[in-house]
GROMACS .gro file of C-alpha atoms in nm:
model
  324
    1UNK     CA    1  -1.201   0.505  -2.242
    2UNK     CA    2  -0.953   0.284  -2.137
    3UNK     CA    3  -0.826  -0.082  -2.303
    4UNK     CA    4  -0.806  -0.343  -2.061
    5UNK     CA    5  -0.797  -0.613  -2.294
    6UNK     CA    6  -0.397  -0.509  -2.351
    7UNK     CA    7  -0.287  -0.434  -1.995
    8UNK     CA    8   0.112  -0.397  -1.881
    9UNK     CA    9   0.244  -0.477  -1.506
   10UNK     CA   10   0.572  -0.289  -1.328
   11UNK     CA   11   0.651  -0.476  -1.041
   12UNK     CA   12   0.675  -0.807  -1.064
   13UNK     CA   13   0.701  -0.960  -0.707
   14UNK     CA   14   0.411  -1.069  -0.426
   15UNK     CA   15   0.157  -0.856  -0.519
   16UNK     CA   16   0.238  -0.733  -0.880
   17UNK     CA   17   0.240  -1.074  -0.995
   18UNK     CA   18  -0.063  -1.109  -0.865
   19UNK     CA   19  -0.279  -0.849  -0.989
   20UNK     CA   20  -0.130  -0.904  -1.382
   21UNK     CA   21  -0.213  -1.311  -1.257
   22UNK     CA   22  -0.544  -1.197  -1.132
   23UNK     CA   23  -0.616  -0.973  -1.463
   24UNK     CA   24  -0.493  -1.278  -1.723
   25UNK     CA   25  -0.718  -1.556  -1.539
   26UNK     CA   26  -1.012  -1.359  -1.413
   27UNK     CA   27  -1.084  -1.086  -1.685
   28UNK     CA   28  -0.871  -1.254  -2.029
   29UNK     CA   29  -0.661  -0.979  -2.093
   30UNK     CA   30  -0.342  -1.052  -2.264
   31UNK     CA   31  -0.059  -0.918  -1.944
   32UNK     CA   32   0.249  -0.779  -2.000
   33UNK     CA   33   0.502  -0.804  -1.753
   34UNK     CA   34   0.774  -0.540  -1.748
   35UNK     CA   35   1.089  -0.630  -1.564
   36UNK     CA   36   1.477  -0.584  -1.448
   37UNK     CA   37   1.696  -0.793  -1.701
   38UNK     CA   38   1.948  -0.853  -1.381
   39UNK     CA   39   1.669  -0.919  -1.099
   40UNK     CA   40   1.680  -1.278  -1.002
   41UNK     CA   41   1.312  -1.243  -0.910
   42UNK     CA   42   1.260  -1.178  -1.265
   43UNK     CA   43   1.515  -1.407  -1.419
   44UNK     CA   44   1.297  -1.685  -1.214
   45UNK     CA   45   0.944  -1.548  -1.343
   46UNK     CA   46   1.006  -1.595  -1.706
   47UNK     CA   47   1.224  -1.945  -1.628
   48UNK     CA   48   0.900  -2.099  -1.452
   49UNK     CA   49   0.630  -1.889  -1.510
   50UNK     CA   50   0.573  -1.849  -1.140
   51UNK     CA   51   0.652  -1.562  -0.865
   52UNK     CA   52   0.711  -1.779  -0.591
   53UNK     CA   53   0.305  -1.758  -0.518
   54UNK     CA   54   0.121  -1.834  -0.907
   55UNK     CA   55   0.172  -1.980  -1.177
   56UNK     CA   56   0.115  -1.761  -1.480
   57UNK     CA   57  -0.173  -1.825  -1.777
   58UNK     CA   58  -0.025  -1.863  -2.118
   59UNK     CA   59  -0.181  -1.514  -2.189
   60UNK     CA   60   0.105  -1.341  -2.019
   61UNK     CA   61   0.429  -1.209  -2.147
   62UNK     CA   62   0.780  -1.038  -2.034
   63UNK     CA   63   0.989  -0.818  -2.133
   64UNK     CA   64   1.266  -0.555  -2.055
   65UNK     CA   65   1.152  -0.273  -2.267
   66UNK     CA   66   0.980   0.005  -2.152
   67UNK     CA   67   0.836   0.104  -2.479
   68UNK     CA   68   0.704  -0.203  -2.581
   69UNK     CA   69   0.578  -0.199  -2.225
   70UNK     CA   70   0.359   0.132  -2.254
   71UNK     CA   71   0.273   0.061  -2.597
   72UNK     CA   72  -0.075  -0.056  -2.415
   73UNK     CA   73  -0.294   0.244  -2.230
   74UNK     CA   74  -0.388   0.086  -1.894
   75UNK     CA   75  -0.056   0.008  -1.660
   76UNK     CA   76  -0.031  -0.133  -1.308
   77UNK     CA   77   0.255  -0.018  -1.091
   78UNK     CA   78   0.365  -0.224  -0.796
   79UNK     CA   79   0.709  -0.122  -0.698
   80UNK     CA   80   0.869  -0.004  -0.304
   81UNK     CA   81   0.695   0.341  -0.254
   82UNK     CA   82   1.033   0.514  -0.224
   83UNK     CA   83   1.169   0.442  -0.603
   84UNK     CA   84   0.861   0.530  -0.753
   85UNK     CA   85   0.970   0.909  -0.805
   86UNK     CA   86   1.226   0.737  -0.984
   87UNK     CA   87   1.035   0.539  -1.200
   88UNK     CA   88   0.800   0.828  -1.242
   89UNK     CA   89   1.088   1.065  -1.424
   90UNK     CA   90   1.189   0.780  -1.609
   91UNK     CA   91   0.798   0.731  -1.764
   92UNK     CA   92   0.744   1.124  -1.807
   93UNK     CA   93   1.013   1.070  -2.118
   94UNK     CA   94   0.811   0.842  -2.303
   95UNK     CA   95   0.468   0.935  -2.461
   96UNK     CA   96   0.153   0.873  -2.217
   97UNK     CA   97  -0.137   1.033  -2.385
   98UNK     CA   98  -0.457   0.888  -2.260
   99UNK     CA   99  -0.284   0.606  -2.051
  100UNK     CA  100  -0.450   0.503  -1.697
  101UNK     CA  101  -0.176   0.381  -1.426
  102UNK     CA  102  -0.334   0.200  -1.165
  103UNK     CA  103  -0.091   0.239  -0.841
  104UNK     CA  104  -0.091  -0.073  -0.658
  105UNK     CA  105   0.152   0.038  -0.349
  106UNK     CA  106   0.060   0.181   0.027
  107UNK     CA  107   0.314   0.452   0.181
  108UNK     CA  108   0.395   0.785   0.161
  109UNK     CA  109   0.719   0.930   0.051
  110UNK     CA  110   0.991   0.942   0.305
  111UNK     CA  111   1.182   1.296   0.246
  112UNK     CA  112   0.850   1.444   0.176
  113UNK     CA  113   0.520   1.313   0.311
  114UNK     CA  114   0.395   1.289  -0.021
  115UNK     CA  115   0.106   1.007  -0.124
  116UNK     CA  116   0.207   0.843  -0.420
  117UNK     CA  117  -0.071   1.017  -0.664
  118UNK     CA  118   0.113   1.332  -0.581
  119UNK     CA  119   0.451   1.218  -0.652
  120UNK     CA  120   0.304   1.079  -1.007
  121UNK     CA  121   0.139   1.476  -1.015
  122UNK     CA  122   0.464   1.575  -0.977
  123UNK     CA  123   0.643   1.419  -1.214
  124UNK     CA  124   0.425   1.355  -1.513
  125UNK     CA  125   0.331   1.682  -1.728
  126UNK     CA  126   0.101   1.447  -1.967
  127UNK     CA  127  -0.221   1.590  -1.880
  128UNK     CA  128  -0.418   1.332  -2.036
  129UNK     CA  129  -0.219   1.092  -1.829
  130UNK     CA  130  -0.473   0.920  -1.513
  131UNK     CA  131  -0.382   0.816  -1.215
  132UNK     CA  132  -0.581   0.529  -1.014
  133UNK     CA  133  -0.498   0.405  -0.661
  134UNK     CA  134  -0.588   0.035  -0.525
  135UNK     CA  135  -0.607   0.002  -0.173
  136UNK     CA  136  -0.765  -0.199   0.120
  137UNK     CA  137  -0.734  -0.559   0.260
  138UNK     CA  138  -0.635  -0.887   0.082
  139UNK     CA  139  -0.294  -1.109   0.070
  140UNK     CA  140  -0.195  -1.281  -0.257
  141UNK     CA  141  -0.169  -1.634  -0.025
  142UNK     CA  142  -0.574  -1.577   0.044
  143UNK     CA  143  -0.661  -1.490  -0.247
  144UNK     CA  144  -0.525  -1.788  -0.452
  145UNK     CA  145  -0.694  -1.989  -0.238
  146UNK     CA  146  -1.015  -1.815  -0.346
  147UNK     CA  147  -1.120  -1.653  -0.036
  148UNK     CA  148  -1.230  -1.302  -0.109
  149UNK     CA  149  -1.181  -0.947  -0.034
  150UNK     CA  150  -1.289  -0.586  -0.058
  151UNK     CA  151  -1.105  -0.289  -0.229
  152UNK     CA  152  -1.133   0.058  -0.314
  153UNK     CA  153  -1.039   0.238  -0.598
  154UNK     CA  154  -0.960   0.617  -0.554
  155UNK     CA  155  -0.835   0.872  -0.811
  156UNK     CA  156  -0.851   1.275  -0.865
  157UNK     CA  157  -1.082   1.099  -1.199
  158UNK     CA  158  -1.409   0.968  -1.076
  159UNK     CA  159  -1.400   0.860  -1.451
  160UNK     CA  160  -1.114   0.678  -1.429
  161UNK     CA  161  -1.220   0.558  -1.050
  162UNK     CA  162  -1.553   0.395  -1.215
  163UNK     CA  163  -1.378   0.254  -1.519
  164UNK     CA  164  -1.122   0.089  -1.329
  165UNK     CA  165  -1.302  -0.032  -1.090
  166UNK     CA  166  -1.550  -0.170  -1.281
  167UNK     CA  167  -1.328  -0.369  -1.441
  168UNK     CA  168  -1.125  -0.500  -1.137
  169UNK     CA  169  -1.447  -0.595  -0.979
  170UNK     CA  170  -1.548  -1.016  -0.934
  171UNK     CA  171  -1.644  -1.256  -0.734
  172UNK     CA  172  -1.309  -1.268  -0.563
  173UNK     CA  173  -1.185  -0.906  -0.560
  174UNK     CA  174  -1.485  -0.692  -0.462
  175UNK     CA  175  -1.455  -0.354  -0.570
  176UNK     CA  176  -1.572  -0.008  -0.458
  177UNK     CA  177  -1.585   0.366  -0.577
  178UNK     CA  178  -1.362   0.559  -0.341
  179UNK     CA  179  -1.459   0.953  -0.256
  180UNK     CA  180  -1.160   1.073  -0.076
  181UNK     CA  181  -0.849   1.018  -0.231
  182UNK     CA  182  -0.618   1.198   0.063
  183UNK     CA  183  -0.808   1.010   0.303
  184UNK     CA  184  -0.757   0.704   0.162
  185UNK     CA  185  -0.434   0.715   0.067
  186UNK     CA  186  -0.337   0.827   0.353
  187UNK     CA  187  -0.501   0.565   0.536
  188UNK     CA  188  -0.375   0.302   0.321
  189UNK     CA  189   0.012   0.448   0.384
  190UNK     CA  190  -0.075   0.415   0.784
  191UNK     CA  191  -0.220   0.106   0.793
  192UNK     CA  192   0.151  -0.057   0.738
  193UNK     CA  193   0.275   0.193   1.012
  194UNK     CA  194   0.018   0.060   1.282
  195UNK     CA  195   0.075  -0.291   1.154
  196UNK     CA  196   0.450  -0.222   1.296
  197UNK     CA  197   0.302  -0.161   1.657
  198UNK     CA  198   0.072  -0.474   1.601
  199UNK     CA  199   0.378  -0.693   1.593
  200UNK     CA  200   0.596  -0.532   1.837
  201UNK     CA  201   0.294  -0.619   2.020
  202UNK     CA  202   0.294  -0.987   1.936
  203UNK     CA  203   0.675  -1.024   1.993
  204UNK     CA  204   0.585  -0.912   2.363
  205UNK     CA  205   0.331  -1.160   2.369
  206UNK     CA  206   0.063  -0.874   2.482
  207UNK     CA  207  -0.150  -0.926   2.161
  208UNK     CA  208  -0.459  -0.815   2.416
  209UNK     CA  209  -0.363  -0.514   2.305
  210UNK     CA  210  -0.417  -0.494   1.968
  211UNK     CA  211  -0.820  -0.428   2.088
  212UNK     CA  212  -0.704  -0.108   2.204
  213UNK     CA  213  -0.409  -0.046   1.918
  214UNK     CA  214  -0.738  -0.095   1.681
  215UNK     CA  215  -0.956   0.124   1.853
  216UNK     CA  216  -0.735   0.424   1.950
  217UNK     CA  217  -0.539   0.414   1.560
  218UNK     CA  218  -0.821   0.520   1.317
  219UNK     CA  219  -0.853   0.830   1.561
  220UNK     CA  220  -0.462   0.921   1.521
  221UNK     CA  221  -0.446   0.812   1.169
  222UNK     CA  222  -0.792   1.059   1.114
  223UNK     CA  223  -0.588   1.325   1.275
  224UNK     CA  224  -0.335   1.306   1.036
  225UNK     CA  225  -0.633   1.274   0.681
  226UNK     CA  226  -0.742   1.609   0.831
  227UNK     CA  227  -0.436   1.788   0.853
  228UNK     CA  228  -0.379   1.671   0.484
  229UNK     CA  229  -0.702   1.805   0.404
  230UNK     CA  230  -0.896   1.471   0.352
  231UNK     CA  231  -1.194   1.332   0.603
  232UNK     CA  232  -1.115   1.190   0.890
  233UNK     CA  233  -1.373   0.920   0.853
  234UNK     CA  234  -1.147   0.770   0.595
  235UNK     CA  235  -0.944   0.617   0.876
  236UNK     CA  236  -1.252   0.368   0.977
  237UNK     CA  237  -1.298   0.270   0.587
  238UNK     CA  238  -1.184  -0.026   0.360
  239UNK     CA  239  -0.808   0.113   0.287
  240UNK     CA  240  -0.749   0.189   0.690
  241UNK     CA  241  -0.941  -0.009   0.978
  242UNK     CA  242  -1.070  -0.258   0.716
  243UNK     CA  243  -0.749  -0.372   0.605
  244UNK     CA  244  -0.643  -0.409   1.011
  245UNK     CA  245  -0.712  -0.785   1.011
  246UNK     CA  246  -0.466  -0.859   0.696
  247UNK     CA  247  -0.197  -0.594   0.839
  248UNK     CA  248  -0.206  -0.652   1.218
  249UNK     CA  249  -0.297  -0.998   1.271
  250UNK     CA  250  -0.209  -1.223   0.937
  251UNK     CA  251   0.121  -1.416   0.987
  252UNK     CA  252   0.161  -1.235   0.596
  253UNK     CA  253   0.185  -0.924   0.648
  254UNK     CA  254   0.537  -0.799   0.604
  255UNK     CA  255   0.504  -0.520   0.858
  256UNK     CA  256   0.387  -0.711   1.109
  257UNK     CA  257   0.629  -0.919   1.108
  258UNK     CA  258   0.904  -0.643   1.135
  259UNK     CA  259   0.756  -0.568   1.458
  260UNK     CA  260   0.763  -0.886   1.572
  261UNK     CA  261   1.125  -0.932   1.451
  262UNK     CA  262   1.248  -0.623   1.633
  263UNK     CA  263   1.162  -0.742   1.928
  264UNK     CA  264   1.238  -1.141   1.857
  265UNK     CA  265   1.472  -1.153   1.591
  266UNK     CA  266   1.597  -1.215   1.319
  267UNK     CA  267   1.587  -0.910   1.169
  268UNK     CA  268   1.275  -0.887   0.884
  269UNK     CA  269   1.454  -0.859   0.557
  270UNK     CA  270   1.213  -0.800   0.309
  271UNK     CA  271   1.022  -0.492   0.247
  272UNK     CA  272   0.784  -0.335   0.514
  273UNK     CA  273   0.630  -0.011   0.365
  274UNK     CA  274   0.515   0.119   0.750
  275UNK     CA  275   0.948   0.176   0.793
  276UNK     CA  276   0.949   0.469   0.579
  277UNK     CA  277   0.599   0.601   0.653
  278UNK     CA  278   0.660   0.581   0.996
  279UNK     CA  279   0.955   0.853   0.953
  280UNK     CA  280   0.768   1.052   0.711
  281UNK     CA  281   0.498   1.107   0.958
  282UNK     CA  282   0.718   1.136   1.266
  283UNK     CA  283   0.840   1.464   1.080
  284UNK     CA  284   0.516   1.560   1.134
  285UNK     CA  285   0.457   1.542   1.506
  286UNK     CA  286   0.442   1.964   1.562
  287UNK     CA  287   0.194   1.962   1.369
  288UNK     CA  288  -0.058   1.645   1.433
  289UNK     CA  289  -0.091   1.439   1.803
  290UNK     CA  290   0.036   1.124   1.724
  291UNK     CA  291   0.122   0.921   2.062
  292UNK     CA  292   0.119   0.609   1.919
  293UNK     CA  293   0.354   0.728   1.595
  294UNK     CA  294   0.609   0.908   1.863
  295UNK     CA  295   0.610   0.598   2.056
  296UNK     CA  296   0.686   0.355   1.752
  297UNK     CA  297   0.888   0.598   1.583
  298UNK     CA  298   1.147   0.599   1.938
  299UNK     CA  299   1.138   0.208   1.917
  300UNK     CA  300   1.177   0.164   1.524
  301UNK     CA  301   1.439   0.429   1.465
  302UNK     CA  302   1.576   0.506   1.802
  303UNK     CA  303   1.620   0.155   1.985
  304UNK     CA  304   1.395   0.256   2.245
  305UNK     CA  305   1.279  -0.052   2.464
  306UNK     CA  306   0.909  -0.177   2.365
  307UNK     CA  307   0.798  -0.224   2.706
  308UNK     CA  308   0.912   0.146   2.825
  309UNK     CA  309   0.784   0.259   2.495
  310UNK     CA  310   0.428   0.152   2.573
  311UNK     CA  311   0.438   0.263   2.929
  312UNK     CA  312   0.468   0.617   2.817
  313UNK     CA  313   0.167   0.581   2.635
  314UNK     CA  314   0.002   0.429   2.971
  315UNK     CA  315   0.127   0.740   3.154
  316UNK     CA  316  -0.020   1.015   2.977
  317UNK     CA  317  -0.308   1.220   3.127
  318UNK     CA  318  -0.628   1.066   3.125
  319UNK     CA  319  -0.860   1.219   2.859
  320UNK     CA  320  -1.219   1.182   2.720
  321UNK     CA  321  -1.208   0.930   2.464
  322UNK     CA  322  -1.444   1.082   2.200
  323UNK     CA  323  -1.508   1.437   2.227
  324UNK     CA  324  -1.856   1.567   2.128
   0.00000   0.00000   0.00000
């Protein structure tokens, strides 16, 4: 059983510093925040007590010490997908008998098409060690101004699923049991990618689309859950379709707004997890039909224009939409 009265954080930026925010206010555990000595975005956290989006409780702490930091058993992770291996072979040298990580990040790896429970597989030998995954809809600026959301909690643990989220759960952050981990994750990972094609769309200014971006994605993105062995039906659940309307519309989300960008300008500067998970994928397109991916992938990666972009996808062959 798990302590979450003593709870640590890695990752201290938008949505890191919310969860250990949310955790501190919502459920009174005491947060400890783990961070970079040199990061300014850390440097400016314990100067002000405030990420750039809250302002901390006065049961919350810092510091730059990874010991003292996984001296407690229950530890949120909120980093870029694509250092987490990283982070992961730097943890499997410290002792983590019986600790729960709670992975608060959506993408895949990029050299390997690995979800990020796998990568922590990987890595840690501790076999006592639990692995929990947080996905589905919600942005830190909605939720601070108490307007709530739905999550799911996933893990190869239903133990450590329950227990987690159980505690998570409120009257802001509504919580439930996930039952397909590959599926979800998976689904999670995509929803970033199709939140790239949502804001190409918008920097067109042929946003009608997004009706039929919504509608024809869950059936790619299921494509892809099966080949990975999960259930397609995952795609049409809380971490995929129901996290569409934070990722494809909300002048938030971070991928959306790189599609927008690319088509617009300035280029989007800050992190958009759908990049990398795009290209993962994309190394995948032998094996799984993915118009919508190939299509993206030629405008993200290859400079292809938008507008000739989407008129392939106009000129395939007609087809039955759902087969029987």
């Amino acid at each position: 059983m798990t302590n979450f009265s003593q709870i640590s954080v890695i990752g201290c930026g938008r949505w890191g510093g919310f969860l250990g925010y949310y955790c501190a206010k919502y459920k009174n555990s005491h947060v400890l925040f783990l961070g970079v000595p040199q990061d300014p975005a850390y440097q400016s956290l314990i100067a002000t007590g405030n990420n750039g989006y809250v302002t901390m409780p006065e049961n919350v702490s810092y510091t730059t010490d990874m010991l003292e930091c996984l001296k407690n058993d229950f530890v949120i992770v909120s980093i870029g997908c694509q250092g987490f291996r990283g982070l992961c072979r730097q943890l499997s040298g410290y002792d983590l008998k019986g600790k729960t990580f709670l992975l608060a990040m959506k993408g895949l790896e990029e050299n390997t098409a690995l979800r990020m429970s796998q990568v922590f597989q990987q890595e840690i030998s501790e076999p006592t060690a639990r692995v929990v995954c947080l996905m589905g809809p919600g942005h830190v600026q909605d939720y601070i101004r108490e307007i709530p959301s739905c999550v799911v909690l996933d893990s190869p643990d239903e133990t450590a699923t329950h227990e987690v989220a159980d505690y998570l759960n409120s009257s802001l952050i509504r919580t439930y049991y996930g039952a397909d981990l590959i599926g979800n994750e998976v689904g999670a990972a995509m929803k970033n990618v199709i939140g790239l094609a949502a804001g190409i769309l918008d920097g067109l200014g042929w946003s009608g689309l997004k009706g039929a971006l919504m509608a024809r994605a869950p059936v790619e993105v299921g494509r892809l859950i099966e080949y990975f062995g999960g259930n397609p039906q995952s795609a049409y659940g809380l971490a995929h379709l129901g996290d569409y309307e934070a990722t494809l519309f909300s002048p938030h989300s971070h991928n959306r707004a790189y599609g927008e960008r690319l088509v617009n300008g300035p280029k989007f500067e800050k992190l958009a997890e759908g990049v990398p998970t795009l290209a993962a994928v994309y190394a995948l397109r032998d094996q799984v039909d993915m118009p919508i991916c190939r299509s993206l992938y030629r405008v993200v990666y290859e400079n292809q224009d938008p507008k000739y972009a989407i008129g392939h996808l106009f000129r395939r062959e007609n087809k039955v939409e759902f087969k029987n």
